PDB file of C-alpha atoms in Angstrom:
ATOM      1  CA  UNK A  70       6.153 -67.216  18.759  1.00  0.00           C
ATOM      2  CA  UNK A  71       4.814 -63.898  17.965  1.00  0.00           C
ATOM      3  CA  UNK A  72       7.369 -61.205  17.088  1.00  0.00           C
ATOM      4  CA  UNK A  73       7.110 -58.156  19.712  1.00  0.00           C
ATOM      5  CA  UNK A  74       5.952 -55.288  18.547  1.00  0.00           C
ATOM      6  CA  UNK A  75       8.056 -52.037  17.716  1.00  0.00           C
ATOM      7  CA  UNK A  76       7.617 -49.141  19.937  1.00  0.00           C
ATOM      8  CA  UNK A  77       8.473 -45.458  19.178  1.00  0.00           C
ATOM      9  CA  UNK A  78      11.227 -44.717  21.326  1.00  0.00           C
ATOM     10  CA  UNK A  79       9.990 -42.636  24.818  1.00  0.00           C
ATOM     11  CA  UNK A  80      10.732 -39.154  25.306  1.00  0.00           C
ATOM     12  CA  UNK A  81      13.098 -40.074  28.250  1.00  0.00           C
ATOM     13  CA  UNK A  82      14.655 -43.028  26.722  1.00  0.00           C
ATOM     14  CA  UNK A  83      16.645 -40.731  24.604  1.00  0.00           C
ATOM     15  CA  UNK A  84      18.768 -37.488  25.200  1.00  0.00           C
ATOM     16  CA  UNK A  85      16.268 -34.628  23.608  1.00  0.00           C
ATOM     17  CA  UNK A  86      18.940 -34.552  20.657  1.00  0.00           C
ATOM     18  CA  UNK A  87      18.475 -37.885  19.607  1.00  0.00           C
ATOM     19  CA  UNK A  88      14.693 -38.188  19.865  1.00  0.00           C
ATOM     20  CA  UNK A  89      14.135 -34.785  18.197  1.00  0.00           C
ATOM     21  CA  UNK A  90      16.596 -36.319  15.500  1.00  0.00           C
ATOM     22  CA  UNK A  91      14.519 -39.502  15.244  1.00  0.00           C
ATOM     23  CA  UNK A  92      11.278 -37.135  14.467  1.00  0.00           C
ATOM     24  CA  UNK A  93      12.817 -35.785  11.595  1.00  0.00           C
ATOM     25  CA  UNK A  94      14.116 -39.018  10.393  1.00  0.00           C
ATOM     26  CA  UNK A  95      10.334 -40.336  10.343  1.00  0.00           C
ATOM     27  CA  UNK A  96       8.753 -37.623   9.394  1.00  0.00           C
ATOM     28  CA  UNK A  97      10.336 -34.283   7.824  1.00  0.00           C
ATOM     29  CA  UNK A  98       7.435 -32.156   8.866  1.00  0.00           C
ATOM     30  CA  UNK A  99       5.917 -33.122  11.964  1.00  0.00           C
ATOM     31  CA  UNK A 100       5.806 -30.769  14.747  1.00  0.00           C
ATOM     32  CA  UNK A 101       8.387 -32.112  17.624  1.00  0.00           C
ATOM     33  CA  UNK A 102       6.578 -30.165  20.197  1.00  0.00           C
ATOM     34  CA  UNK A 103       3.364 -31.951  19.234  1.00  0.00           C
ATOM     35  CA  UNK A 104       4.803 -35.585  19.129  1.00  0.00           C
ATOM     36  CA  UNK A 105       6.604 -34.760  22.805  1.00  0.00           C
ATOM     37  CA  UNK A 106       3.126 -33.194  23.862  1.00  0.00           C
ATOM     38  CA  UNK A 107       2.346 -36.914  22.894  1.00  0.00           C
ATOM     39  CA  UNK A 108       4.768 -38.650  24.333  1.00  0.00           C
ATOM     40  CA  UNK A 109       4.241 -37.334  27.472  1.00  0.00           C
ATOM     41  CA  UNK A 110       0.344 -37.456  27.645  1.00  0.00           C
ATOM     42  CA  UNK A 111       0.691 -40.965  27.419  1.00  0.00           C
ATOM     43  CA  UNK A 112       3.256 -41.477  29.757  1.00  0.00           C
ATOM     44  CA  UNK A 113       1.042 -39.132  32.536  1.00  0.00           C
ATOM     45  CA  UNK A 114      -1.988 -41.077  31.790  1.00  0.00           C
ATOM     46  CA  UNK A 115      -0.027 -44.143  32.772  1.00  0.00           C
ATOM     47  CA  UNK A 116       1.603 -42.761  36.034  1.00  0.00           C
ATOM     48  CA  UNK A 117      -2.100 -41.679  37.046  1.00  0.00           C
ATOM     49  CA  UNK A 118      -3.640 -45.255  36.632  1.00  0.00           C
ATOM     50  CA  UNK A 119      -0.390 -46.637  37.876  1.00  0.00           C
ATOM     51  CA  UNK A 120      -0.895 -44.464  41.455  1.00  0.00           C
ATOM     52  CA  UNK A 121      -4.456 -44.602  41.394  1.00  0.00           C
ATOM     53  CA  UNK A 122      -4.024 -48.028  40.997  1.00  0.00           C
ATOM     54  CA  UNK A 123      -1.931 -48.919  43.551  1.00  0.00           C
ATOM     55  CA  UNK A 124      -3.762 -47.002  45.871  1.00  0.00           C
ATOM     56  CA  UNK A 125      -7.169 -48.511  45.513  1.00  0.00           C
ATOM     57  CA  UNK A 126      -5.103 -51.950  46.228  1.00  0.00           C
ATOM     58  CA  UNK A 127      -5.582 -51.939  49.930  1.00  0.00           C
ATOM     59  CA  UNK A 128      -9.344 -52.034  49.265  1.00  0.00           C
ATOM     60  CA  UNK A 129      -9.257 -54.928  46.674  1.00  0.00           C
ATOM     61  CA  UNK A 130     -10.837 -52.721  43.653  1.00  0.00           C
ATOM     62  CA  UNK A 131      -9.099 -52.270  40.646  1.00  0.00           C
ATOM     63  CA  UNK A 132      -9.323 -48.769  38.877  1.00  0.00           C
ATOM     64  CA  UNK A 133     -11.732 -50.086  36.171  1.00  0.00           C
ATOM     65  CA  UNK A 134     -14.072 -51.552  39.091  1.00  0.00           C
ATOM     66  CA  UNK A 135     -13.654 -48.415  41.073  1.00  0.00           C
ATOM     67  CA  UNK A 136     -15.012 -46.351  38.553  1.00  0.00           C
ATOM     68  CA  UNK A 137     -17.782 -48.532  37.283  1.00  0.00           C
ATOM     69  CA  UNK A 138     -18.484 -47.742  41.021  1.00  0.00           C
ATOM     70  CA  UNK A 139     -18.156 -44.519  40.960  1.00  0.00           C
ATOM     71  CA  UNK A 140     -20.666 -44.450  37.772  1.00  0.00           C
ATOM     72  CA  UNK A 141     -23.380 -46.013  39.180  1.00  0.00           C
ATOM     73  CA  UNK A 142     -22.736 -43.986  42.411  1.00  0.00           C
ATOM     74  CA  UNK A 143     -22.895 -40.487  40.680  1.00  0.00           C
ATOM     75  CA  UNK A 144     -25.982 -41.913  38.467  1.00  0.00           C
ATOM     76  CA  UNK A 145     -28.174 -42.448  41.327  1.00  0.00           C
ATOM     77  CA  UNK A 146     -26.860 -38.882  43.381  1.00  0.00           C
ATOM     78  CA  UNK A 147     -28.343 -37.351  40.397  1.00  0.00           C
ATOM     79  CA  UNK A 148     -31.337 -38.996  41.145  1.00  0.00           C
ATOM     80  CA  UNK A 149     -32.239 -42.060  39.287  1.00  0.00           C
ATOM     81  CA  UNK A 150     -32.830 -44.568  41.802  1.00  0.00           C
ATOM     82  CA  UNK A 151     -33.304 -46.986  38.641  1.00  0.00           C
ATOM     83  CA  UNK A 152     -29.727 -47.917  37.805  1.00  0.00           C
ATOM     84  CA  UNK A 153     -28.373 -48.116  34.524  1.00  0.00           C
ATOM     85  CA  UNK A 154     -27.852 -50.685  31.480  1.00  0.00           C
ATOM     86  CA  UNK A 155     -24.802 -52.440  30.739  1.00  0.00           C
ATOM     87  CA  UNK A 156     -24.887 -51.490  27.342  1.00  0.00           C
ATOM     88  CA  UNK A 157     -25.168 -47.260  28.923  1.00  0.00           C
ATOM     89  CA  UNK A 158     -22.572 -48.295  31.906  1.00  0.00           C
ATOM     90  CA  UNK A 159     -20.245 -50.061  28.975  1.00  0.00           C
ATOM     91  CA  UNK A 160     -20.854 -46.667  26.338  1.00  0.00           C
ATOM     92  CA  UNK A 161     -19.707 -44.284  29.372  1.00  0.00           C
ATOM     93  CA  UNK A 162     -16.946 -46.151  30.849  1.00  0.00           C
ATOM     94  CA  UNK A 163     -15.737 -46.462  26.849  1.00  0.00           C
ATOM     95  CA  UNK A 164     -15.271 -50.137  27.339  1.00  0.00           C
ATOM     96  CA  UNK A 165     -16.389 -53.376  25.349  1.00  0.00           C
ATOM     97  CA  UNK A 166     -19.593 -54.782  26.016  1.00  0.00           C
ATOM     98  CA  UNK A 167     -18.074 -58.028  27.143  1.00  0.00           C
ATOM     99  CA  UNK A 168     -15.716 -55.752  29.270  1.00  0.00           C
ATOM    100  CA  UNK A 169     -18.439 -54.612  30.921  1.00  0.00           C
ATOM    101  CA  UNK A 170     -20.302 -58.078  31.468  1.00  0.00           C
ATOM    102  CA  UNK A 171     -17.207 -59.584  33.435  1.00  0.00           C
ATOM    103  CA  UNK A 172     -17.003 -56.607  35.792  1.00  0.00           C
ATOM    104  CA  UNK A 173     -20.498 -56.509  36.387  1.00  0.00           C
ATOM    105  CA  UNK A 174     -20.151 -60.324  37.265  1.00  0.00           C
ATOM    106  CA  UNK A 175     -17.460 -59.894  39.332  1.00  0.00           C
ATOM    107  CA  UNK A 176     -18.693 -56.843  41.343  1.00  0.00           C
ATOM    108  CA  UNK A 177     -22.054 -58.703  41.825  1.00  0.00           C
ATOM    109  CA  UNK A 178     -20.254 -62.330  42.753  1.00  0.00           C
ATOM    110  CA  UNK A 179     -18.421 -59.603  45.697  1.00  0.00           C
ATOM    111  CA  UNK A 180     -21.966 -57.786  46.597  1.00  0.00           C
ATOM    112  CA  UNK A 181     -21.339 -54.353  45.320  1.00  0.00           C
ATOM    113  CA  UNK A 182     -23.689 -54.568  42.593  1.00  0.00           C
ATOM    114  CA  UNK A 183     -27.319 -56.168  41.798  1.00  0.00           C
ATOM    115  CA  UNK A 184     -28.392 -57.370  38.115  1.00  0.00           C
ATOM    116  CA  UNK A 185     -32.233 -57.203  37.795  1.00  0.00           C
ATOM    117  CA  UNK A 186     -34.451 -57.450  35.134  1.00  0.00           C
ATOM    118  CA  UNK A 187     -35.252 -54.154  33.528  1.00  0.00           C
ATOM    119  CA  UNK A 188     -39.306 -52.918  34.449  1.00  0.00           C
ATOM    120  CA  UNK A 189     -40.820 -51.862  31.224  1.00  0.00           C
ATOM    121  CA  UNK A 190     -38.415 -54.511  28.705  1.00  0.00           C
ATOM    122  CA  UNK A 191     -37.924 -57.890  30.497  1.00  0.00           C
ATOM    123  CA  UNK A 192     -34.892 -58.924  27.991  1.00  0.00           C
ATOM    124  CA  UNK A 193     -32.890 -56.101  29.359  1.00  0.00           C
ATOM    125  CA  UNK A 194     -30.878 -56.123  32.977  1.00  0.00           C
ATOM    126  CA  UNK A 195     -30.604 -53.124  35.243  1.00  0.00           C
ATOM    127  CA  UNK A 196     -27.279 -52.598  37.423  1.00  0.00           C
ATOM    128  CA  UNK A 197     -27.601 -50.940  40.615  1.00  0.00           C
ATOM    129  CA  UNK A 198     -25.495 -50.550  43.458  1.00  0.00           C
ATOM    130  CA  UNK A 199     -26.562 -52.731  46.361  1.00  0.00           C
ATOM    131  CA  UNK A 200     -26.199 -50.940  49.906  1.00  0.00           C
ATOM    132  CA  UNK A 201     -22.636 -52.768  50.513  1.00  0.00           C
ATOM    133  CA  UNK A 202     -21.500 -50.843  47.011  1.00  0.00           C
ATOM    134  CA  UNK A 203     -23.012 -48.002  47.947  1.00  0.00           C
ATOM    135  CA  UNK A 204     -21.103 -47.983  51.514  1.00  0.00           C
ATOM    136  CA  UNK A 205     -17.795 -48.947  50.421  1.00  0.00           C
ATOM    137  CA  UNK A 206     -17.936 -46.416  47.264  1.00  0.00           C
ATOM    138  CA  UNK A 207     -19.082 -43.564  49.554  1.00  0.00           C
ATOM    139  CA  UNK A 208     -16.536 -44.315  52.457  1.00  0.00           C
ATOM    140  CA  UNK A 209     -13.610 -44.770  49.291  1.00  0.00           C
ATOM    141  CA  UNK A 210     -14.647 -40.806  47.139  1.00  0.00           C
ATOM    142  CA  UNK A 211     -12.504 -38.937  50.282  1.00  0.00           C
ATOM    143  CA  UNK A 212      -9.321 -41.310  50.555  1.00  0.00           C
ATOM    144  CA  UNK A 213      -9.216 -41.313  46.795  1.00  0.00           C
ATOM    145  CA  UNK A 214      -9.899 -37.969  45.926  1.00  0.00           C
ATOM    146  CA  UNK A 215      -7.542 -36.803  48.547  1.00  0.00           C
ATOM    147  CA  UNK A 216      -5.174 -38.860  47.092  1.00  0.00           C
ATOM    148  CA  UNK A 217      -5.895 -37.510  43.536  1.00  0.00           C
ATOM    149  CA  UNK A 218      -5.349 -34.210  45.114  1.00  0.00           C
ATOM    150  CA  UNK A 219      -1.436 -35.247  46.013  1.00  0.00           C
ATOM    151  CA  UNK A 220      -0.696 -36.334  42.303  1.00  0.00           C
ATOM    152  CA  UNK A 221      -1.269 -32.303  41.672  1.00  0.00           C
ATOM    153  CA  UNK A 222      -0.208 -30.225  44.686  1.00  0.00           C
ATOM    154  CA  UNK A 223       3.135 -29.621  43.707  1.00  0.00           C
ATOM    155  CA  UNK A 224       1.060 -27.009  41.071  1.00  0.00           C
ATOM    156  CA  UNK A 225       0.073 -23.727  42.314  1.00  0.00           C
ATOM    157  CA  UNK A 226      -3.522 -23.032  42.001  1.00  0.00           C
ATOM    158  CA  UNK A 227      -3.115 -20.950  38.469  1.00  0.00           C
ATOM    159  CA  UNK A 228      -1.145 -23.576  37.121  1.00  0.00           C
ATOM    160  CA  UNK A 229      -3.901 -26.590  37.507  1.00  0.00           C
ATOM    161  CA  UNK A 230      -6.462 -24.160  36.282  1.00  0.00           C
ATOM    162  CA  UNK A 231      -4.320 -23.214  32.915  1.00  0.00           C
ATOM    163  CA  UNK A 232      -3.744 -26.883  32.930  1.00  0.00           C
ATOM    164  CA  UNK A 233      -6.933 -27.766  32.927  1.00  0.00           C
ATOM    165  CA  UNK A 234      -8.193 -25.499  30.482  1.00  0.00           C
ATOM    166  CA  UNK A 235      -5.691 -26.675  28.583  1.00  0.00           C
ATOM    167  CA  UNK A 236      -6.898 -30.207  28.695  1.00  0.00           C
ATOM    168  CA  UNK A 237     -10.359 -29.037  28.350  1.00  0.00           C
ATOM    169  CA  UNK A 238      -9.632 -27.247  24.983  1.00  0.00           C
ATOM    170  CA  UNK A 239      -7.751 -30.382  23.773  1.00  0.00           C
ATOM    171  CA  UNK A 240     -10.349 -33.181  24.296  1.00  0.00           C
ATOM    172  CA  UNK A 241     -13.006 -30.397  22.850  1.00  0.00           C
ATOM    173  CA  UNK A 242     -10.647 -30.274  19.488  1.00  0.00           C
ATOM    174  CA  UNK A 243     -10.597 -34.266  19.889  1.00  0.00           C
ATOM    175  CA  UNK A 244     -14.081 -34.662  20.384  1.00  0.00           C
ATOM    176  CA  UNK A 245     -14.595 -32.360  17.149  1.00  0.00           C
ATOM    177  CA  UNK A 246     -12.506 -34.216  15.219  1.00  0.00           C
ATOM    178  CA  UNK A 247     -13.582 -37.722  15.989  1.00  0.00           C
ATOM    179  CA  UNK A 248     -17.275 -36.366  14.737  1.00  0.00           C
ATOM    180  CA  UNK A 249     -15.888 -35.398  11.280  1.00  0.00           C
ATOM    181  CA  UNK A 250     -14.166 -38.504  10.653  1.00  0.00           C
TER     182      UNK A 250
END
């Protein structure tokens, strides 16, 4: 039996005390407002998929399929009618390869997707969205983005732009450091 891993106690799972008290412990000089910041990131980018999952439920798509979707969908809007590569769809949607094979398979075996053999380079596949993907993905962007919309409207139009920028600046500073390293 494998031994379960260790997880840094939550945030919430504490009183602030405690868990600002723990930081210390492990390590003297970290910042506490930077390991909350942290904390709480992931926990919000958890919620989100939670919701968004369970929303996208009643149509039968999971998040991951849903924006593989969504991909394709915004791909060809920008006008290439050609579809895309696994190995492109797999590189934006920062999943494996082998990720992307099994929902590709899937979404074709439900007839939201075709695999066809590329034009120009017969050993590579093309992945477009058939007309039943692009129908249900077009008649799905308004429920979901509406529902998107409810998972911030308790902000006031200020605050979701200073969050935003805010977000903005820190995956620019992430970006930048995953470059240098």
């Amino acid at each position: 039996m494998r031994p379960l891993k260790q997880r840094l106690p939550h945030p919430d799972d504490l009183d602030i005390d405690q868990y600002l008290k723990f930081i210390h412990q492990v390590s003297a000089d970290a910042d506490p407002m930077s390991i909350l910041l942290f904390g709480y990131m992931l926990k919000t980018d958890h919620q989100l998929i939670q919701a968004v999952e369970k929303h996208l439920s009643a149509t039968g798509l999971s998040w991951a399929k849903f924006r593989f979707l969504l991909e394709l969908f915004r791909h060809e809007n920008a006008g290439n009618a050609e579809g895309m590569q696994p190995s492109t769809l797999s590189a934006r949607q920062d999943i494996s390869r082998n990720t992307a094979s099994a929902l590709i398979a899937s979404l074709e075996h439900d007839g939201l997707v075709s695999r066809t053999l590329h034009g120009a380079d017969r050993r590579k596949f093309v992945i477009r969205l058939t007309p039943v993907g692009r129908k249900m993905i077009r008649s799905k962007l308004d429920s979901e983005f509406k529902f998107v919309m409810t998972c911030f409207d308790f902000l006031s139009v200020a605050e979701r732009q200073t969050l935003l920028d805010i977000l903005k600046k820190l995956s620019q500073n992430l970006s930048k450091k995953e470059k240098t390293s």
